[in-house]
mmCIF file of C-alpha atoms in Angstrom:
data_model
loop_
_atom_site.group_PDB
_atom_site.id
_atom_site.type_symbol
_atom_site.label_atom_id
_atom_site.label_comp_id
_atom_site.label_asym_id
_atom_site.label_seq_id
_atom_site.Cartn_x
_atom_site.Cartn_y
_atom_site.Cartn_z
ATOM 1 C CA SER O 1 -0.046 0.152 -0.250
ATOM 2 C CA TRP O 2 1.245 3.581 -0.567
ATOM 3 C CA PHE O 3 1.932 5.738 2.910
ATOM 4 C CA SER O 4 0.632 8.782 3.326
ATOM 5 C CA ILE O 5 1.396 11.044 6.431
ATOM 6 C CA THR O 6 -0.719 14.099 6.694
ATOM 7 C CA THR O 7 0.590 16.305 9.474
ATOM 8 C CA THR O 8 0.625 20.220 9.062
ATOM 9 C CA ALA O 9 2.909 20.842 5.767
ATOM 10 C CA ILE O 10 3.689 16.923 5.644
ATOM 11 C CA GLN O 11 3.321 14.808 3.133
ATOM 12 C CA ALA O 12 5.419 11.714 2.205
ATOM 13 C CA VAL O 13 4.675 8.046 -0.054
ATOM 14 C CA TRP O 14 6.701 4.466 1.077
ATOM 15 C CA THR O 15 5.650 1.103 0.192
ATOM 16 C CA PRO O 16 7.568 -1.085 2.738
ATOM 17 C CA SER O 17 6.002 -1.088 6.746
ATOM 18 C CA LEU O 18 5.385 1.844 8.682
ATOM 19 C CA ILE O 19 7.875 0.053 11.423
ATOM 20 C CA ALA O 20 11.130 -0.314 8.516
ATOM 21 C CA THR O 21 9.862 3.509 8.343
ATOM 22 C CA SER O 22 11.008 4.657 11.772
ATOM 23 C CA VAL O 23 14.526 6.821 10.517
ATOM 24 C CA LEU O 24 12.061 8.605 7.268
ATOM 25 C CA LEU O 25 8.749 9.373 10.384
ATOM 26 C CA SER O 26 11.434 10.818 12.354
ATOM 27 C CA SER O 27 12.613 12.574 10.172
ATOM 28 C CA MET O 28 9.625 14.280 8.858
ATOM 29 C CA LEU O 29 7.911 15.170 11.633
ATOM 30 C CA VAL O 30 10.771 16.436 13.139
ATOM 31 C CA GLY O 31 11.004 20.410 11.641
ATOM 32 C CA THR O 32 6.754 19.702 12.627
ATOM 33 C CA PHE O 33 7.680 19.711 16.284
ATOM 34 C CA LEU O 34 9.631 19.538 18.454
ATOM 35 C CA PHE O 35 10.526 16.690 20.995
ATOM 36 C CA PHE O 36 10.778 16.235 24.737
ATOM 37 C CA SER O 37 11.437 12.690 26.439
ATOM 38 C CA LEU O 38 10.082 11.954 30.315
ATOM 39 C CA PRO O 39 11.647 8.640 31.762
ATOM 40 C CA LEU O 40 7.944 6.684 31.195
ATOM 41 C CA PHE O 41 6.188 9.742 28.033
ATOM 42 C CA THR O 42 7.856 11.133 24.947
ATOM 43 C CA ILE O 43 6.076 14.487 23.830
ATOM 44 C CA ALA O 44 5.451 16.691 20.998
ATOM 45 C CA VAL O 45 5.286 20.049 21.010
ATOM 46 C CA ALA O 46 4.545 22.573 18.258
ATOM 47 C CA PRO O 47 6.722 25.781 18.541
ATOM 48 C CA PRO O 48 4.420 28.061 18.898
ATOM 49 C CA PHE O 49 3.697 26.827 21.935
ATOM 50 C CA LEU O 50 6.599 26.083 23.423
ATOM 51 C CA ILE O 51 6.174 29.305 25.603
ATOM 52 C CA LEU O 52 3.554 28.606 26.949
ATOM 53 C CA LEU O 53 4.717 24.775 27.626
ATOM 54 C CA GLY O 54 8.648 25.088 28.122
ATOM 55 C CA PRO O 55 8.482 25.954 31.499
ATOM 56 C CA THR O 56 6.347 23.456 32.852
ATOM 57 C CA LEU O 57 8.889 21.261 31.270
ATOM 58 C CA LEU O 58 11.624 22.576 32.504
ATOM 59 C CA ALA O 59 10.489 22.247 36.049
ATOM 60 C CA MET O 60 9.158 17.902 34.208
ATOM 61 C CA ASN O 61 12.900 17.753 33.864
ATOM 62 C CA ALA O 62 12.006 16.987 30.478
ATOM 63 C CA VAL O 63 15.340 16.320 28.176
ATOM 64 C CA SER O 64 14.958 17.426 24.570
ATOM 65 C CA MET O 65 15.191 15.314 21.759
ATOM 66 C CA THR O 66 18.339 16.068 18.808
ATOM 67 C CA THR O 67 17.739 14.179 15.972
ATOM 68 C CA GLN O 68 19.233 11.558 15.790
ATOM 69 C CA ASN O 69 17.952 10.057 19.415
ATOM 70 C CA THR O 70 13.932 10.597 18.033
ATOM 71 C CA VAL O 71 13.871 6.969 16.057
ATOM 72 C CA ASP O 72 15.440 5.373 19.712
ATOM 73 C CA ALA O 73 12.889 7.156 21.646
ATOM 74 C CA GLY O 74 9.618 6.022 18.661
ATOM 75 C CA VAL O 75 8.369 9.244 17.915
ATOM 76 C CA SER O 76 6.456 7.288 15.042
ATOM 77 C CA GLY O 77 4.888 6.400 18.298
ATOM 78 C CA LEU O 78 3.396 10.079 16.830
ATOM 79 C CA VAL O 79 1.581 9.198 14.401
ATOM 80 C CA ALA O 80 -2.215 7.658 13.880
ATOM 81 C CA TYR O 81 -2.470 4.092 12.501
ATOM 82 C CA GLY O 82 -4.015 1.407 12.768
ATOM 83 C CA SER O 83 -5.617 1.625 16.889
ATOM 84 C CA HIS O 84 -2.460 3.808 17.376
ATOM 85 C CA THR O 85 -3.391 7.314 18.221
ATOM 86 C CA PRO O 86 -1.105 9.355 20.464
ATOM 87 C CA SER O 87 -2.558 11.571 23.947
ATOM 88 C CA CYS O 88 -2.943 14.809 23.509
ATOM 89 C CA CYS O 89 -2.850 16.286 26.604
ATOM 90 C CA CYS O 90 -2.437 19.303 28.877
ATOM 91 C CA PRO O 91 -0.890 21.019 31.405
ATOM 92 C CA PRO O 92 -3.053 22.544 34.222
ATOM 93 C CA GLY O 93 -2.554 25.990 34.261
ATOM 94 C CA VAL O 94 -1.024 26.630 30.604
ATOM 95 C CA ASP O 95 -3.257 27.111 27.403
ATOM 96 C CA ALA O 96 -1.950 25.469 25.507
ATOM 97 C CA CYS O 97 -1.335 20.976 24.545
ATOM 98 C CA ALA O 98 1.123 19.263 23.431
ATOM 99 C CA LEU O 99 0.809 15.094 21.054
ATOM 100 C CA VAL O 100 2.331 12.581 24.273
ATOM 101 C CA VAL O 101 3.180 9.351 23.556
ATOM 102 C CA GLY O 102 2.811 7.293 26.435
ATOM 103 C CA LYS O 103 5.643 3.819 27.090
ATOM 104 C CA GLY O 104 4.783 0.107 27.911
ATOM 105 C CA ARG O 105 1.005 0.565 30.357
ATOM 106 C CA PHE O 106 1.096 3.636 30.023
ATOM 107 C CA SER O 107 0.181 3.702 26.728
ATOM 108 C CA GLY O 108 -2.899 6.604 25.962
ATOM 109 C CA ARG O 109 -2.225 7.713 29.336
ATOM 110 C CA CYS O 110 -1.385 11.351 30.099
ATOM 111 C CA PRO O 111 1.111 12.266 31.896
ATOM 112 C CA GLY O 112 1.181 13.665 36.197
ATOM 113 C CA ASN O 113 -1.571 16.456 36.350
ATOM 114 C CA TRP O 114 -2.091 17.373 32.730
ATOM 115 C CA THR O 115 -6.284 15.840 31.551
ATOM 116 C CA GLU O 116 -6.165 14.614 27.559
ATOM 117 C CA ASP O 117 -8.096 17.153 25.816
ATOM 118 C CA ALA O 118 -9.053 14.891 22.179
ATOM 119 C CA GLY O 119 -10.044 18.667 20.516
ATOM 120 C CA ARG O 120 -6.421 20.661 20.817
ATOM 121 C CA CYS O 121 -4.094 19.122 18.803
ATOM 122 C CA ALA O 122 -4.017 18.002 15.393
ATOM 123 C CA VAL O 123 -2.925 14.752 14.823
ATOM 124 C CA PRO O 124 -0.850 13.316 12.230
ATOM 125 C CA GLU O 125 -2.361 10.708 10.823
ATOM 126 C CA ALA O 126 -0.653 7.600 8.187
ATOM 127 C CA LEU O 127 -3.404 6.821 5.644
ATOM 128 C CA ALA O 128 -2.606 3.905 3.362
ATOM 129 C CA TYR O 129 -4.486 3.845 -0.027
ATOM 130 C CA ASP O 130 -4.832 0.746 -2.644
ATOM 131 C CA GLU O 131 -2.348 0.076 -4.783
ATOM 132 C CA ASP O 132 -3.006 -2.529 -7.342
ATOM 133 C CA GLN O 133 -7.111 -0.306 -7.649
ATOM 134 C CA THR O 134 -8.552 2.636 -7.647
ATOM 135 C CA VAL O 135 -12.431 2.789 -6.848
ATOM 136 C CA ARG O 136 -13.598 2.041 -10.254
ATOM 137 C CA GLY O 137 -11.209 -0.928 -10.022
ATOM 138 C CA CYS O 138 -8.421 1.190 -12.728
ATOM 139 C CA GLN O 139 -5.027 1.189 -11.954
ATOM 140 C CA CYS O 140 -3.076 4.718 -10.871
ATOM 141 C CA GLN O 141 -0.299 4.792 -13.608
ATOM 142 C CA ASP O 142 2.023 6.288 -11.460
ATOM 143 C CA ASN O 143 0.725 4.886 -7.407
ATOM 144 C CA LYS O 144 2.642 8.672 -6.315
ATOM 145 C CA ASP O 145 -0.292 10.709 -7.721
ATOM 146 C CA CYS O 146 -2.784 9.469 -5.242
ATOM 147 C CA ILE O 147 0.289 12.003 -2.426
ATOM 148 C CA THR O 148 1.075 14.098 -4.808
ATOM 149 C CA ASN O 149 -1.584 15.164 -6.506
ATOM 150 C CA PRO O 150 -3.492 18.562 -4.567
ATOM 151 C CA LEU O 151 -7.110 17.265 -3.289
ATOM 152 C CA TYR O 152 -9.499 16.913 -6.577
ATOM 153 C CA HIS O 153 -12.591 16.959 -4.564
ATOM 154 C CA GLY O 154 -11.273 16.650 -1.003
ATOM 155 C CA HIS O 155 -9.716 13.808 -2.364
ATOM 156 C CA ALA O 156 -6.801 11.689 -3.487
ATOM 157 C CA TRP O 157 -6.760 10.778 -7.115
ATOM 158 C CA CYS O 158 -4.867 9.479 -9.855
ATOM 159 C CA GLU O 159 -4.128 9.065 -13.722
ATOM 160 C CA VAL O 160 -5.432 5.878 -14.703
ATOM 161 C CA THR O 161 -3.543 3.786 -17.249
ATOM 162 C CA ASN O 162 -5.476 4.145 -21.073
ATOM 163 C CA HIS O 163 -8.884 2.373 -20.963
ATOM 164 C CA PRO O 164 -11.625 3.281 -22.468
ATOM 165 C CA LYS O 165 -14.411 3.022 -19.813
ATOM 166 C CA CYS O 166 -12.171 2.896 -16.320
ATOM 167 C CA GLY O 167 -12.479 6.564 -14.223
ATOM 168 C CA HIS O 168 -13.714 9.720 -16.094
ATOM 169 C CA ARG O 169 -12.084 11.061 -19.308
ATOM 170 C CA PHE O 170 -10.614 14.895 -18.464
ATOM 171 C CA ARG O 171 -12.587 17.750 -18.984
ATOM 172 C CA LEU O 172 -10.051 19.231 -21.432
ATOM 173 C CA GLN O 173 -8.023 16.286 -22.906
ATOM 174 C CA PRO O 174 -11.053 13.910 -22.903
ATOM 175 C CA ARG O 175 -9.053 11.174 -24.366
ATOM 176 C CA ARG O 176 -6.889 10.248 -20.927
ATOM 177 C CA ARG O 177 -8.787 9.485 -17.960
ATOM 178 C CA TRP O 178 -8.420 9.735 -14.471
ATOM 179 C CA ASP O 179 -10.243 7.926 -11.135
ATOM 180 C CA HIS O 180 -9.661 8.688 -6.851
ATOM 181 C CA CYS O 181 -7.961 6.902 -5.410
ATOM 182 C CA ALA O 182 -9.371 4.337 -3.008
ATOM 183 C CA ILE O 183 -8.611 3.991 0.512
ATOM 184 C CA ALA O 184 -6.586 0.131 1.100
ATOM 185 C CA GLY O 185 -7.594 -2.279 3.814
ATOM 186 C CA LYS O 186 -10.381 -5.035 4.045
ATOM 187 C CA PRO O 187 -14.086 -3.937 4.991
ATOM 188 C CA LEU O 188 -16.007 -7.002 4.556
ATOM 189 C CA GLN O 189 -13.228 -8.583 7.187
ATOM 190 C CA TYR O 190 -14.589 -5.685 9.485
ATOM 191 C CA ALA O 191 -18.236 -5.682 8.788
ATOM 192 C CA SER O 192 -18.181 -9.603 9.787
ATOM 193 C CA LYS O 193 -16.125 -9.174 13.154
ATOM 194 C CA LYS O 194 -13.288 -10.628 11.605
ATOM 195 C CA SER O 195 -11.461 -7.422 11.997
ATOM 196 C CA ALA O 196 -10.451 -4.947 14.751
ATOM 197 C CA SER O 197 -9.048 -2.361 12.685
ATOM 198 C CA VAL O 198 -9.992 1.024 11.520
ATOM 199 C CA ASN O 199 -8.124 0.747 8.182
ATOM 200 C CA ASP O 200 -11.156 -1.624 7.158
ATOM 201 C CA ALA O 201 -13.563 0.890 8.416
ATOM 202 C CA LEU O 202 -12.177 3.738 6.132
ATOM 203 C CA ALA O 203 -11.686 1.457 3.490
ATOM 204 C CA THR O 204 -15.861 0.443 3.823
ATOM 205 C CA PHE O 205 -16.279 4.032 2.347
ATOM 206 C CA ILE O 206 -15.133 5.694 -0.564
ATOM 207 C CA PRO O 207 -15.093 9.969 -2.218
ATOM 208 C CA ASN O 208 -18.703 10.694 -2.069
ATOM 209 C CA ARG O 209 -19.763 12.136 -5.528
ATOM 210 C CA PHE O 210 -23.770 13.369 -4.891
ATOM 211 C CA ARG O 211 -25.025 11.019 -8.042
ATOM 212 C CA VAL O 212 -27.240 8.375 -6.504
ATOM 213 C CA TRP O 213 -29.310 10.952 -4.892
ATOM 214 C CA ASN O 214 -28.936 13.634 -6.944
ATOM 215 C CA ARG O 215 -26.594 15.603 -9.237
ATOM 216 C CA ALA O 216 -26.255 18.903 -7.236
ATOM 217 C CA GLY O 217 -26.873 18.530 -3.470
ATOM 218 C CA SER O 218 -30.166 20.289 -3.618
ATOM 219 C CA ALA O 219 -31.161 21.158 -0.650
ATOM 220 C CA LEU O 220 -34.962 21.385 -2.492
ATOM 221 C CA THR O 221 -34.574 17.568 -2.345
ATOM 222 C CA TRP O 222 -36.392 15.582 0.540
ATOM 223 C CA GLY O 223 -35.373 19.524 2.458
ATOM 224 C CA THR O 224 -31.519 17.838 2.727
ATOM 225 C CA TYR O 225 -29.066 20.864 3.988
ATOM 226 C CA ALA O 226 -25.965 21.100 5.038
ATOM 227 C CA ASP O 227 -24.523 24.219 7.731
ATOM 228 C CA SER O 228 -20.882 24.024 6.739
ATOM 229 C CA GLY O 229 -19.889 26.339 9.250
ATOM 230 C CA ARG O 230 -21.654 24.904 12.241
ATOM 231 C CA GLY O 231 -21.141 21.048 11.202
ATOM 232 C CA VAL O 232 -24.526 20.007 10.845
ATOM 233 C CA ALA O 233 -26.798 18.280 7.958
ATOM 234 C CA PHE O 234 -30.224 18.222 8.137
ATOM 235 C CA GLY O 235 -32.762 15.767 6.673
ATOM 236 C CA LYS O 236 -36.188 14.562 5.436
ATOM 237 C CA SER O 237 -36.765 10.742 6.026
ATOM 238 C CA ARG O 238 -40.231 12.067 4.262
ATOM 239 C CA LEU O 239 -41.635 14.327 2.109
ATOM 240 C CA PHE O 240 -44.140 15.496 4.274
ATOM 241 C CA THR O 241 -42.039 15.026 8.303
ATOM 242 C CA SER O 242 -40.916 17.691 9.505
ATOM 243 C CA SER O 243 -36.536 17.704 8.760
ATOM 244 C CA LYS O 244 -33.984 16.029 11.280
ATOM 245 C CA CYS O 245 -31.101 17.128 12.736
ATOM 246 C CA PHE O 246 -27.098 15.494 12.659
ATOM 247 C CA SER O 247 -24.480 16.964 13.722
ATOM 248 C CA ALA O 248 -20.990 16.918 14.110
ATOM 249 C CA ARG O 249 -19.563 15.380 17.407
ATOM 250 C CA PRO O 250 -15.033 15.304 17.787
ATOM 251 C CA ALA O 251 -13.284 12.427 16.458
ATOM 252 C CA ARG O 252 -8.557 13.103 15.894
ATOM 253 C CA THR O 253 -8.687 10.961 12.691
ATOM 254 C CA LEU O 254 -10.565 11.039 9.759
ATOM 255 C CA ALA O 255 -10.475 6.963 10.429
ATOM 256 C CA GLU O 256 -11.573 6.886 13.715
ATOM 257 C CA CYS O 257 -15.153 9.391 12.109
ATOM 258 C CA ALA O 258 -15.824 6.062 9.633
ATOM 259 C CA GLN O 259 -15.407 3.201 12.828
ATOM 260 C CA GLN O 260 -17.701 5.387 14.736
ATOM 261 C CA CYS O 261 -20.297 5.753 11.640
ATOM 262 C CA LEU O 262 -19.554 2.350 11.016
ATOM 263 C CA ASP O 263 -20.037 0.569 15.389
ATOM 264 C CA GLN O 264 -22.674 3.578 16.612
ATOM 265 C CA GLY O 265 -24.529 5.398 13.734
ATOM 266 C CA THR O 266 -25.824 8.149 13.892
ATOM 267 C CA SER O 267 -28.955 9.778 15.840
ATOM 268 C CA ALA O 268 -31.797 12.249 15.543
ATOM 269 C CA ALA O 269 -33.690 13.096 18.349
ATOM 270 C CA GLY O 270 -32.194 10.922 21.030
ATOM 271 C CA LYS O 271 -32.997 8.038 18.324
ATOM 272 C CA PRO O 272 -30.437 5.817 16.960
ATOM 273 C CA GLU O 273 -30.070 5.002 13.053
ATOM 274 C CA ARG O 274 -27.727 3.480 10.351
ATOM 275 C CA CYS O 275 -25.247 5.360 9.395
ATOM 276 C CA VAL O 276 -24.323 5.843 5.408
ATOM 277 C CA ALA O 277 -21.884 8.721 5.038
ATOM 278 C CA PHE O 278 -20.140 11.201 7.320
ATOM 279 C CA ALA O 279 -18.375 14.645 6.517
ATOM 280 C CA TYR O 280 -14.495 14.718 7.760
ATOM 281 C CA ASN O 281 -13.459 18.307 8.563
ATOM 282 C CA ARG O 282 -10.136 17.535 9.752
ATOM 283 C CA ARG O 283 -8.584 21.506 11.237
ATOM 284 C CA LYS O 284 -11.827 21.224 13.638
ATOM 285 C CA GLN O 285 -11.684 17.692 14.161
ATOM 286 C CA TRP O 286 -15.548 17.251 13.160
ATOM 287 C CA CYS O 287 -17.147 13.674 11.753
ATOM 288 C CA VAL O 288 -20.707 14.377 10.676
ATOM 289 C CA ARG O 289 -22.310 11.385 10.291
ATOM 290 C CA LEU O 290 -25.718 10.444 7.984
ATOM 291 C CA PRO O 291 -28.084 7.723 7.365
ATOM 292 C CA THR O 292 -29.702 6.926 3.722
ATOM 293 C CA TYR O 293 -31.816 10.619 3.054
ATOM 294 C CA ALA O 294 -29.185 13.084 4.426
ATOM 295 C CA ALA O 295 -26.668 11.001 2.724
ATOM 296 C CA ASN O 296 -26.559 13.474 0.252
ATOM 297 C CA ALA O 297 -25.565 16.950 2.089
ATOM 298 C CA ARG O 298 -22.796 18.456 1.189
ATOM 299 C CA PHE O 299 -20.101 19.704 3.085
ATOM 300 C CA ALA O 300 -17.871 22.287 1.704
ATOM 301 C CA PRO O 301 -15.748 23.875 0.695
ATOM 302 C CA TYR O 302 -14.002 20.819 0.255
ATOM 303 C CA ALA O 303 -9.877 20.255 1.648
ATOM 304 C CA LYS O 304 -7.767 21.210 -1.144
ATOM 305 C CA ARG O 305 -4.543 19.280 0.829
ATOM 306 C CA VAL O 306 -5.071 16.518 3.342
ATOM 307 C CA ASP O 307 -3.599 18.274 6.055
ATOM 308 C CA GLY O 308 -5.765 21.966 5.630
ATOM 309 C CA PRO O 309 -8.755 22.762 6.286
ATOM 310 C CA GLY O 310 -12.007 22.454 4.830
ATOM 311 C CA TRP O 311 -13.828 19.130 4.230
ATOM 312 C CA THR O 312 -14.231 15.218 2.778
ATOM 313 C CA ASN O 313 -17.127 13.444 2.411
ATOM 314 C CA TYR O 314 -17.838 9.644 2.236
ATOM 315 C CA VAL O 315 -20.456 7.494 2.102
ATOM 316 C CA SER O 316 -20.059 3.735 2.284
ATOM 317 C CA ARG O 317 -19.395 1.717 -0.702
ATOM 318 C CA TYR O 318 -21.897 -0.369 -0.200
ATOM 319 C CA HIS O 319 -24.653 2.033 -0.087
ATOM 320 C CA GLY O 320 -25.999 3.442 -3.848
ATOM 321 C CA ARG O 321 -23.597 1.191 -5.525
ATOM 322 C CA ARG O 322 -23.874 2.845 -8.715
ATOM 323 C CA GLN O 323 -20.981 4.925 -7.290
ATOM 324 C CA SER O 324 -18.130 3.025 -7.411
ATOM 325 C CA LYS O 325 -18.614 0.940 -10.686
#
């Protein structure tokens, strides 16, 4: 699979396992964070917050880490992938937080009297793209395109091999074709409870092109409407019924949002419903989970970079199957 690390102003691609690329991870994260070591914790501080967190770290006898020893300290643990997500911890009396990785039995915990507040940190996330096929079953000419191309409507894409019916035509060059990159994983394993991996949960979803329900994602269709600024969607299950409201919930990563959709479903006015689509805003860590009749709620503006502001919209590959053909 092809992997993308998403942090503020950072992307990378590689094919070996995450474990085998700890050196690369460390060299990438250095410069985005300043690292400090404690006997039981590794702490990553964004440079703008060092002036606030510095005195606290100094009082804790935290040792500043150099580029060379970040590898040995396991800095790769600061990247969310699979079931692992670093903690966002905040010391008392300080209006700043930091990413924290606990060692051994302290994994998932904060040091001392620090408290966890997931919404206060931008969590780096590794995304794996399927190197064998795209969303529509095409083959990328170059798998690196999934990482290097700017996002289109909030999603990764690549130019595909010359096949007359696979993917989508370029508007100005109709002989060339492209398709969205597919998230790597085993969604059927997750659906059958044989896997608990959040990556397999995320692989259940494909870019929402809003074509099964309506072409424009119009608010006129069954009263569906998305208020992107507030992270709220409205939808009607029947024409002559009242609209139901679905509001954003916190999710530290894109994969966590997908897992919440599958495992927790969604709800309106306390009534649980099956979730078939979701919209995610990485900067705000907002996850809006949507039922069938609100799946065409289009959240915009779209993200232009995997680490930037804006929305990405996903729908289950098993709902409205015409989308993935």
